Structure formats: C-alpha cells, structure tokens
Amino acid sequence: MEMQAYGSGFAKAYNSRWSDFAREVAPHIRHFYETTAIGQLERTLLDLCCGTGQLAVHFLEQGYRVVGIDLSQPMLHFAQDNAREYVSTGRAAFIQADATSFRLNESFGLVVSTFDALNHLPDEQALMKCFQRVFNVCKGIFVFDLNTRRGLEGWNGISIDDGDEGTLLIIRGIYDREGDRAWTRITGFSPTPDGLFERFDQTSFNTAFEMKRVREMLLETGWRRVHFARIGELNVPIDDPEYERRVFVVASK
Ligand SMILES: C[S@@+](CC[C@H](N)C(=O)[O-])C[C@H]1O[C@@H](n2cnc3c(N)ncnc32)[C@H](O)[C@@H]1O
C-alpha cells in the first residue's frame, strides 16, 4: 500500500510553519469533548497521525494522558521534543505506527486526527481499516477533519514562501481529476550554519473522499452517531459537507 511518511527536511519546516492549525483547533476539540458524558470522566487522548505534536501538547497541558502515533520518525522526533517533559514522566508516548494497522494495549476517551491527515490514506479500503482500528481503542468520541473534493480542487497553483528563518519554500499543487487526488510538491531550501542551503523535496497527496461514504463507513464500523461540523461549533451538524472546503467529522459510540 502507498504510504506517506514525511521526511526530515520537511518535518523541520512543518514544526515551525504548519503547526498553527493543530494549535488552533486543539482547544475547540477539547472544549467540545468536555461537554460530552465521557469527556467529563476520561482524560485520555489518542492523536492519530500526530505529526510534530502541537495538538498533543495542548491536551497534555490540560492534564490528559496522550499517545501519539505517526508513520514518520522525523515528525515523531519533533513531537517527542515538544512534549519532552511529559514523555519523561510517562504521561505522553509517541509511537511509530500506521494509522491503518496499529495496535495498542490501551483505550482512549477521545481519538483525533487533524489537518487532513486522513486524506493521506490512498483509498476507501485504507480509510475503513483505519476506522476499524480507531473503533477498537476508542471508548467515546472520534474527531477528525478532511479536505473535501471542493477544497482539493482549489489546490491548483504555485506559491513561493520566503518566510522566517531564511527558509525558502516553493509549493506546487495540482488536482488530478481522474485519480481524484490533489498532489503537492514542496521544495525547500534551508540555510545551514556554514552559509549554504540544504534542499528538501516532499511530495504528498490528499485523496478526495465522498462525505456520504465517510459517514456510511463510520456507521458500518459501529459508530452510533456521526455528523459533520465546522471547527468553531463542533456540536452543530451541517447539512451539506461537500459544500465546505474542509469539514470536521464527529463520530461517537
Ligand atoms: C498534515 S500532517 C498532520 C499532522 C498533525 N496531525 C497536525 O495537525 O499538524 C499529516 C501526518 O500524517 C502522517 N501520516 C501519513 N500517512 C500516515 C499513516 N498511514 N499512518 C500514520 N501517519 C501517517 C504524516 O507522517 C504526517 O505527520
């Protein structure tokens, strides 16, 4: 199966450039979770495709036990470092594993997967496997976001980002209508201490999933209630998820 683990040059850029999303959504997800019955009792989180761990750190600061899993060792390295005080006390653990086949010996009140991480899975079969794995370890609520087809169709274009720390990024996006996937290729040039530049390339894709199917597959897996929402109001179902560019999916047992 195609797998998409992020490389080390990209992990470093991700940690400083793309971690705001996780930071912003974390408190919304936690507040929503804490309004649910299980959220008042269980302060345990599985952060699926945890990346560089910024969402995990928010929950750790609020007293949760957190396990993060990701395919990419370089991304996990940043997560471990960002959460080092909690890793050292044993309240946090970051584990290299695949979202479609992981096994853990504990279960969690809340499972999350943010910043279109599940769009990184290649097809419905992989997504279904992931849902089953999550179902096995989740006692309560599963929240994740997806880019919709509408959102991914907007990926066509090129941008150049000459940001902080002297790193130059060239980001190219293309939506492949036939494969129903959006591709991005990010080329970065980061300064090294000796005044040279180090180049990295990261190509990744987002699969367009049909939201109707996503809902059906979650119900098939055994989740009892499933709805789509926007981040600011995770408790308010929206009727037409395909109309959004990005949606949050909320499943509960
Ligand atoms: C866009 S990042 C999101 C990271 C983090 N959740 C956040 O909100 O910033 C996607 C992450 O998914 C990971 N990933 C991709 N495919 C995966 C898989 N099959 N199993 C586990 N992790 C995966 C990548 O290594 C990357 O860290």
mmCIF file of C-alpha atoms and ligand atoms in Angstrom:
data_model
loop_
_atom_site.group_PDB
_atom_site.id
_atom_site.type_symbol
_atom_site.label_atom_id
_atom_site.label_comp_id
_atom_site.label_asym_id
_atom_site.label_seq_id
_atom_site.Cartn_x
_atom_site.Cartn_y
_atom_site.Cartn_z
ATOM 1 C CA MET A 1 0.000 0.000 0.000
ATOM 2 C CA GLU A 2 1.150 3.523 -0.678
ATOM 3 C CA MET A 3 2.257 5.246 2.483
ATOM 4 C CA GLN A 4 3.129 8.838 3.079
ATOM 5 C CA ALA A 5 5.620 9.465 5.848
ATOM 6 C CA TYR A 6 7.076 12.937 5.924
ATOM 7 C CA GLY A 7 10.864 13.278 5.548
ATOM 8 C CA SER A 8 13.282 15.061 7.871
ATOM 9 C CA GLY A 9 13.804 18.353 5.967
ATOM 10 C CA PHE A 10 10.078 18.727 5.715
ATOM 11 C CA ALA A 11 9.497 17.796 9.374
ATOM 12 C CA LYS A 12 11.655 20.711 10.478
ATOM 13 C CA ALA A 13 9.768 23.146 8.235
ATOM 14 C CA TYR A 14 6.442 21.628 9.341
ATOM 15 C CA ASN A 15 7.261 22.131 13.005
ATOM 16 C CA SER A 16 7.717 25.860 12.526
ATOM 17 C CA ARG A 17 5.412 26.639 9.565
ATOM 18 C CA TRP A 18 2.443 24.289 9.594
ATOM 19 C CA SER A 19 1.842 23.634 13.259
ATOM 20 C CA ASP A 20 -0.545 26.563 13.836
ATOM 21 C CA PHE A 21 -3.501 24.583 12.560
ATOM 22 C CA ALA A 22 -3.124 21.958 15.291
ATOM 23 C CA ARG A 23 -2.609 24.682 17.912
ATOM 24 C CA GLU A 24 -5.756 26.478 16.834
ATOM 25 C CA VAL A 25 -8.098 23.517 16.625
ATOM 26 C CA ALA A 26 -6.908 21.770 19.820
ATOM 27 C CA PRO A 27 -8.852 23.909 22.340
ATOM 28 C CA HIS A 28 -12.037 23.720 20.232
ATOM 29 C CA ILE A 29 -11.858 19.942 20.110
ATOM 30 C CA ARG A 30 -11.111 19.695 23.833
ATOM 31 C CA HIS A 31 -13.973 22.020 24.798
ATOM 32 C CA PHE A 32 -16.369 20.046 22.643
ATOM 33 C CA TYR A 33 -15.167 16.734 24.080
ATOM 34 C CA GLU A 34 -15.539 18.011 27.633
ATOM 35 C CA THR A 35 -19.221 18.744 27.025
ATOM 36 C CA THR A 36 -19.848 15.049 26.327
ATOM 37 C CA ALA A 37 -20.622 12.500 29.043
ATOM 38 C CA ILE A 38 -17.384 10.548 28.546
ATOM 39 C CA GLY A 39 -15.398 13.767 28.279
ATOM 40 C CA GLN A 40 -16.244 14.580 31.877
ATOM 41 C CA LEU A 41 -14.759 11.309 33.084
ATOM 42 C CA GLU A 42 -11.962 10.247 30.756
ATOM 43 C CA ARG A 43 -8.973 12.467 30.110
ATOM 44 C CA THR A 44 -7.207 10.243 27.618
ATOM 45 C CA LEU A 45 -6.353 11.075 24.023
ATOM 46 C CA LEU A 46 -5.032 9.171 21.045
ATOM 47 C CA ASP A 47 -3.606 11.615 18.495
ATOM 48 C CA LEU A 48 -3.602 9.720 15.230
ATOM 49 C CA CYS A 49 -1.060 10.987 12.662
ATOM 50 C CA CYS A 50 0.144 13.327 15.408
ATOM 51 C CA GLY A 51 2.836 14.988 13.303
ATOM 52 C CA THR A 52 5.021 17.343 15.320
ATOM 53 C CA GLY A 53 2.770 17.071 18.390
ATOM 54 C CA GLN A 54 1.363 20.573 18.925
ATOM 55 C CA LEU A 55 -2.167 19.286 19.470
ATOM 56 C CA ALA A 56 -0.857 16.657 21.886
ATOM 57 C CA VAL A 57 0.934 19.339 23.899
ATOM 58 C CA HIS A 58 -2.299 21.297 24.362
ATOM 59 C CA PHE A 59 -4.048 18.268 25.841
ATOM 60 C CA LEU A 60 -1.002 17.391 27.958
ATOM 61 C CA GLU A 61 -1.024 20.884 29.435
ATOM 62 C CA GLN A 62 -4.629 20.269 30.417
ATOM 63 C CA GLY A 63 -3.774 17.084 32.294
ATOM 64 C CA TYR A 64 -4.623 14.459 29.686
ATOM 65 C CA ARG A 65 -2.731 11.258 29.076
ATOM 66 C CA VAL A 66 -1.742 11.296 25.393
ATOM 67 C CA VAL A 67 -0.484 8.704 22.955
ATOM 68 C CA GLY A 68 0.531 9.968 19.522
ATOM 69 C CA ILE A 69 1.146 7.759 16.543
ATOM 70 C CA ASP A 70 2.619 8.675 13.185
ATOM 71 C CA LEU A 71 4.380 6.927 10.318
ATOM 72 C CA SER A 72 7.193 9.426 10.174
ATOM 73 C CA GLN A 73 10.129 9.091 12.537
ATOM 74 C CA PRO A 74 11.308 12.689 11.837
ATOM 75 C CA MET A 75 7.840 14.069 12.704
ATOM 76 C CA LEU A 76 7.770 11.945 15.888
ATOM 77 C CA HIS A 77 11.178 13.250 16.820
ATOM 78 C CA PHE A 78 9.752 16.802 16.960
ATOM 79 C CA ALA A 79 6.668 15.597 18.840
ATOM 80 C CA GLN A 80 8.858 13.903 21.445
ATOM 81 C CA ASP A 81 10.928 17.023 21.834
ATOM 82 C CA ASN A 82 7.938 19.388 22.014
ATOM 83 C CA ALA A 83 6.368 17.199 24.724
ATOM 84 C CA ARG A 84 9.605 16.101 26.412
ATOM 85 C CA GLU A 85 8.597 16.990 29.976
ATOM 86 C CA TYR A 86 5.504 14.764 29.633
ATOM 87 C CA VAL A 87 7.353 11.998 27.817
ATOM 88 C CA SER A 88 9.847 11.876 30.681
ATOM 89 C CA THR A 89 7.102 11.452 33.295
ATOM 90 C CA GLY A 90 5.350 8.817 31.185
ATOM 91 C CA ARG A 91 2.136 10.794 30.611
ATOM 92 C CA ALA A 92 2.890 11.040 26.882
ATOM 93 C CA ALA A 93 4.142 8.434 24.434
ATOM 94 C CA PHE A 94 4.835 8.813 20.718
ATOM 95 C CA ILE A 95 4.927 5.669 18.659
ATOM 96 C CA GLN A 96 5.767 4.939 15.048
ATOM 97 C CA ALA A 97 2.833 3.106 13.507
ATOM 98 C CA ASP A 98 0.488 3.105 10.543
ATOM 99 C CA ALA A 99 -2.996 4.526 11.070
ATOM 100 C CA THR A 100 -4.481 1.575 9.165
ATOM 101 C CA SER A 101 -2.853 -1.237 11.127
ATOM 102 C CA PHE A 102 -1.784 -0.033 14.589
ATOM 103 C CA ARG A 103 -2.436 -1.994 17.754
ATOM 104 C CA LEU A 104 -2.353 -0.535 21.244
ATOM 105 C CA ASN A 105 -2.943 -2.105 24.615
ATOM 106 C CA GLU A 106 -4.958 0.767 25.987
ATOM 107 C CA SER A 107 -8.091 2.641 25.065
ATOM 108 C CA PHE A 108 -8.952 6.331 24.953
ATOM 109 C CA GLY A 109 -11.931 8.569 25.634
ATOM 110 C CA LEU A 110 -11.052 10.707 22.630
ATOM 111 C CA VAL A 111 -9.308 9.961 19.343
ATOM 112 C CA VAL A 112 -8.391 12.822 16.997
ATOM 113 C CA SER A 113 -6.682 13.191 13.655
ATOM 114 C CA THR A 114 -6.140 16.715 12.388
ATOM 115 C CA PHE A 115 -5.009 18.769 9.421
ATOM 116 C CA ASP A 116 -6.345 16.435 6.755
ATOM 117 C CA ALA A 117 -4.111 13.612 7.934
ATOM 118 C CA LEU A 118 -6.689 11.016 6.878
ATOM 119 C CA ASN A 119 -6.782 12.447 3.343
ATOM 120 C CA HIS A 120 -3.257 10.988 3.190
ATOM 121 C CA LEU A 121 -4.736 7.482 3.021
ATOM 122 C CA PRO A 122 -4.862 6.136 -0.541
ATOM 123 C CA ASP A 123 -8.432 4.849 -0.815
ATOM 124 C CA GLU A 124 -11.670 3.875 0.949
ATOM 125 C CA GLN A 125 -10.307 0.477 1.885
ATOM 126 C CA ALA A 126 -7.460 2.071 3.840
ATOM 127 C CA LEU A 127 -9.835 4.557 5.439
ATOM 128 C CA MET A 128 -12.122 1.711 6.507
ATOM 129 C CA LYS A 129 -9.191 -0.144 8.084
ATOM 130 C CA CYS A 130 -8.270 2.999 9.944
ATOM 131 C CA PHE A 131 -11.851 3.432 11.217
ATOM 132 C CA GLN A 132 -11.818 -0.166 12.497
ATOM 133 C CA ARG A 133 -8.508 0.335 14.295
ATOM 134 C CA VAL A 134 -9.800 3.509 15.913
ATOM 135 C CA PHE A 135 -13.066 1.840 16.890
ATOM 136 C CA ASN A 136 -11.125 -0.877 18.751
ATOM 137 C CA VAL A 137 -9.343 1.596 21.022
ATOM 138 C CA CYS A 138 -11.919 4.375 21.366
ATOM 139 C CA LYS A 139 -14.290 4.481 24.306
ATOM 140 C CA GLY A 140 -16.134 7.602 23.264
ATOM 141 C CA ILE A 141 -15.517 10.210 20.585
ATOM 142 C CA PHE A 142 -13.567 10.321 17.334
ATOM 143 C CA VAL A 143 -12.979 13.740 15.727
ATOM 144 C CA PHE A 144 -11.061 14.322 12.509
ATOM 145 C CA ASP A 145 -11.047 16.778 9.635
ATOM 146 C CA LEU A 146 -10.966 16.178 5.914
ATOM 147 C CA ASN A 147 -10.469 18.339 2.899
ATOM 148 C CA THR A 148 -13.490 17.870 0.665
ATOM 149 C CA ARG A 149 -13.313 17.436 -3.096
ATOM 150 C CA ARG A 150 -14.282 21.081 -3.370
ATOM 151 C CA GLY A 151 -11.357 22.040 -1.163
ATOM 152 C CA LEU A 152 -8.892 19.842 -3.054
ATOM 153 C CA GLU A 153 -9.948 21.176 -6.443
ATOM 154 C CA GLY A 154 -8.598 24.505 -5.263
ATOM 155 C CA TRP A 155 -5.079 23.124 -4.894
ATOM 156 C CA ASN A 156 -4.073 24.017 -8.453
ATOM 157 C CA GLY A 157 -1.280 26.561 -8.489
ATOM 158 C CA ILE A 158 2.143 27.519 -7.338
ATOM 159 C CA SER A 159 3.282 29.693 -4.448
ATOM 160 C CA ILE A 160 6.594 30.814 -3.123
ATOM 161 C CA ASP A 161 7.003 31.412 0.557
ATOM 162 C CA ASP A 162 10.054 33.306 1.661
ATOM 163 C CA GLY A 163 9.379 33.169 5.345
ATOM 164 C CA ASP A 164 11.170 33.366 8.648
ATOM 165 C CA GLU A 165 14.440 31.605 9.489
ATOM 166 C CA GLY A 166 15.674 32.140 5.941
ATOM 167 C CA THR A 167 13.926 29.055 4.546
ATOM 168 C CA LEU A 168 12.539 29.431 1.055
ATOM 169 C CA LEU A 169 9.608 27.204 0.126
ATOM 170 C CA ILE A 170 8.196 26.526 -3.316
ATOM 171 C CA ILE A 171 4.808 24.870 -3.119
ATOM 172 C CA ARG A 172 3.189 23.410 -6.205
ATOM 173 C CA GLY A 173 -0.282 21.908 -6.170
ATOM 174 C CA ILE A 174 -2.282 20.038 -8.750
ATOM 175 C CA TYR A 175 -5.647 18.361 -8.651
ATOM 176 C CA ASP A 176 -5.814 15.122 -10.615
ATOM 177 C CA ARG A 177 -9.453 14.756 -11.608
ATOM 178 C CA GLU A 178 -9.097 11.188 -12.822
ATOM 179 C CA GLY A 179 -7.316 9.880 -9.750
ATOM 180 C CA ASP A 180 -9.492 12.086 -7.523
ATOM 181 C CA ARG A 181 -6.411 13.229 -5.656
ATOM 182 C CA ALA A 182 -4.684 16.510 -5.085
ATOM 183 C CA TRP A 183 -0.892 16.467 -5.132
ATOM 184 C CA THR A 184 1.530 18.896 -3.588
ATOM 185 C CA ARG A 185 5.209 19.073 -4.106
ATOM 186 C CA ILE A 186 7.098 21.227 -1.681
ATOM 187 C CA THR A 187 10.693 22.124 -2.355
ATOM 188 C CA GLY A 188 12.506 23.848 0.463
ATOM 189 C CA PHE A 189 15.894 25.485 0.815
ATOM 190 C CA SER A 190 17.015 25.884 4.423
ATOM 191 C CA PRO A 191 20.147 27.724 5.459
ATOM 192 C CA THR A 192 22.873 25.672 7.119
ATOM 193 C CA PRO A 193 25.327 27.095 9.711
ATOM 194 C CA ASP A 194 28.115 27.286 7.107
ATOM 195 C CA GLY A 195 26.107 29.702 4.956
ATOM 196 C CA LEU A 196 24.972 27.143 2.387
ATOM 197 C CA PHE A 197 21.458 25.906 1.654
ATOM 198 C CA GLU A 198 20.095 22.440 2.153
ATOM 199 C CA ARG A 199 17.381 21.330 -0.240
ATOM 200 C CA PHE A 200 14.485 19.008 0.537
ATOM 201 C CA ASP A 201 11.586 17.766 -1.538
ATOM 202 C CA GLN A 202 8.317 16.462 -0.215
ATOM 203 C CA THR A 203 5.603 15.136 -2.470
ATOM 204 C CA SER A 204 2.305 14.114 -0.956
ATOM 205 C CA PHE A 205 -1.272 13.602 -1.995
ATOM 206 C CA ASN A 206 -4.703 14.082 -0.491
ATOM 207 C CA THR A 207 -7.376 11.612 -1.562
ATOM 208 C CA ALA A 208 -10.828 13.093 -2.157
ATOM 209 C CA PHE A 209 -13.300 11.042 -0.123
ATOM 210 C CA GLU A 210 -17.025 11.304 -0.603
ATOM 211 C CA MET A 211 -18.525 12.568 2.632
ATOM 212 C CA LYS A 212 -21.633 10.434 2.245
ATOM 213 C CA ARG A 213 -19.384 7.354 2.071
ATOM 214 C CA VAL A 214 -17.298 8.517 5.029
ATOM 215 C CA ARG A 215 -20.455 8.683 7.123
ATOM 216 C CA GLU A 216 -21.692 5.287 5.903
ATOM 217 C CA MET A 217 -18.323 3.667 6.575
ATOM 218 C CA LEU A 218 -18.201 5.004 10.129
ATOM 219 C CA LEU A 219 -21.731 3.726 10.815
ATOM 220 C CA GLU A 220 -20.808 0.371 9.262
ATOM 221 C CA THR A 221 -17.801 0.171 11.566
ATOM 222 C CA GLY A 222 -20.125 0.518 14.535
ATOM 223 C CA TRP A 223 -20.150 4.189 15.485
ATOM 224 C CA ARG A 224 -23.647 5.071 16.602
ATOM 225 C CA ARG A 225 -23.777 8.736 15.718
ATOM 226 C CA VAL A 226 -21.879 10.610 13.013
ATOM 227 C CA HIS A 227 -22.142 14.241 11.989
ATOM 228 C CA PHE A 228 -20.187 16.885 10.059
ATOM 229 C CA ALA A 229 -19.373 20.252 11.586
ATOM 230 C CA ARG A 230 -17.209 23.349 11.485
ATOM 231 C CA ILE A 231 -14.405 23.779 13.980
ATOM 232 C CA GLY A 232 -15.975 26.651 15.959
ATOM 233 C CA GLU A 233 -19.200 24.690 16.534
ATOM 234 C CA LEU A 234 -18.371 21.022 16.617
ATOM 235 C CA ASN A 235 -21.706 20.253 18.266
ATOM 236 C CA VAL A 236 -23.738 21.779 15.403
ATOM 237 C CA PRO A 237 -24.314 19.417 12.452
ATOM 238 C CA ILE A 238 -24.045 20.883 8.969
ATOM 239 C CA ASP A 239 -26.270 19.553 6.185
ATOM 240 C CA ASP A 240 -24.056 19.827 3.143
ATOM 241 C CA PRO A 241 -20.468 18.850 3.966
ATOM 242 C CA GLU A 242 -19.465 18.725 0.271
ATOM 243 C CA TYR A 243 -20.118 22.436 0.086
ATOM 244 C CA GLU A 244 -17.316 23.130 2.597
ATOM 245 C CA ARG A 245 -13.646 23.114 1.699
ATOM 246 C CA ARG A 246 -12.763 21.401 4.936
ATOM 247 C CA VAL A 247 -15.080 19.641 7.367
ATOM 248 C CA PHE A 248 -14.766 18.118 10.783
ATOM 249 C CA VAL A 249 -16.280 14.691 11.266
ATOM 250 C CA VAL A 250 -17.552 13.764 14.706
ATOM 251 C CA ALA A 251 -18.337 10.131 15.496
ATOM 252 C CA SER A 252 -19.477 8.803 18.838
ATOM 253 C CA LYS A 253 -20.150 5.388 20.309
HETATM 254 C C1 LIG B 1 -0.633 17.110 7.502
HETATM 255 S S1 LIG B 1 0.243 16.196 8.726
HETATM 256 C C2 LIG B 1 -0.794 16.436 10.146
HETATM 257 C C3 LIG B 1 -0.035 16.384 11.450
HETATM 258 C C4 LIG B 1 -0.809 16.795 12.693
HETATM 259 N N1 LIG B 1 -1.966 15.953 12.912
HETATM 260 C C5 LIG B 1 -1.219 18.256 12.650
HETATM 261 O O1 LIG B 1 -2.408 18.551 12.841
HETATM 262 O O2 LIG B 1 -0.354 19.102 12.440
HETATM 263 C C6 LIG B 1 -0.059 14.506 8.263
HETATM 264 C C7 LIG B 1 0.722 13.488 9.104
HETATM 265 O O3 LIG B 1 0.213 12.197 8.797
HETATM 266 C C8 LIG B 1 1.308 11.278 8.815
HETATM 267 N N2 LIG B 1 0.839 10.087 8.086
HETATM 268 C C9 LIG B 1 0.565 9.981 6.757
HETATM 269 N N3 LIG B 1 0.101 8.748 6.482
HETATM 270 C C10 LIG B 1 0.070 8.065 7.660
HETATM 271 C C11 LIG B 1 -0.306 6.737 8.032
HETATM 272 N N4 LIG B 1 -0.752 5.859 7.117
HETATM 273 N N5 LIG B 1 -0.209 6.374 9.331
HETATM 274 C C12 LIG B 1 0.249 7.253 10.260
HETATM 275 N N6 LIG B 1 0.639 8.504 9.964
HETATM 276 C C13 LIG B 1 0.538 8.913 8.685
HETATM 277 C C14 LIG B 1 2.455 12.049 8.217
HETATM 278 O O4 LIG B 1 3.716 11.488 8.557
HETATM 279 C C15 LIG B 1 2.216 13.435 8.834
HETATM 280 O O5 LIG B 1 2.912 13.578 10.059
#
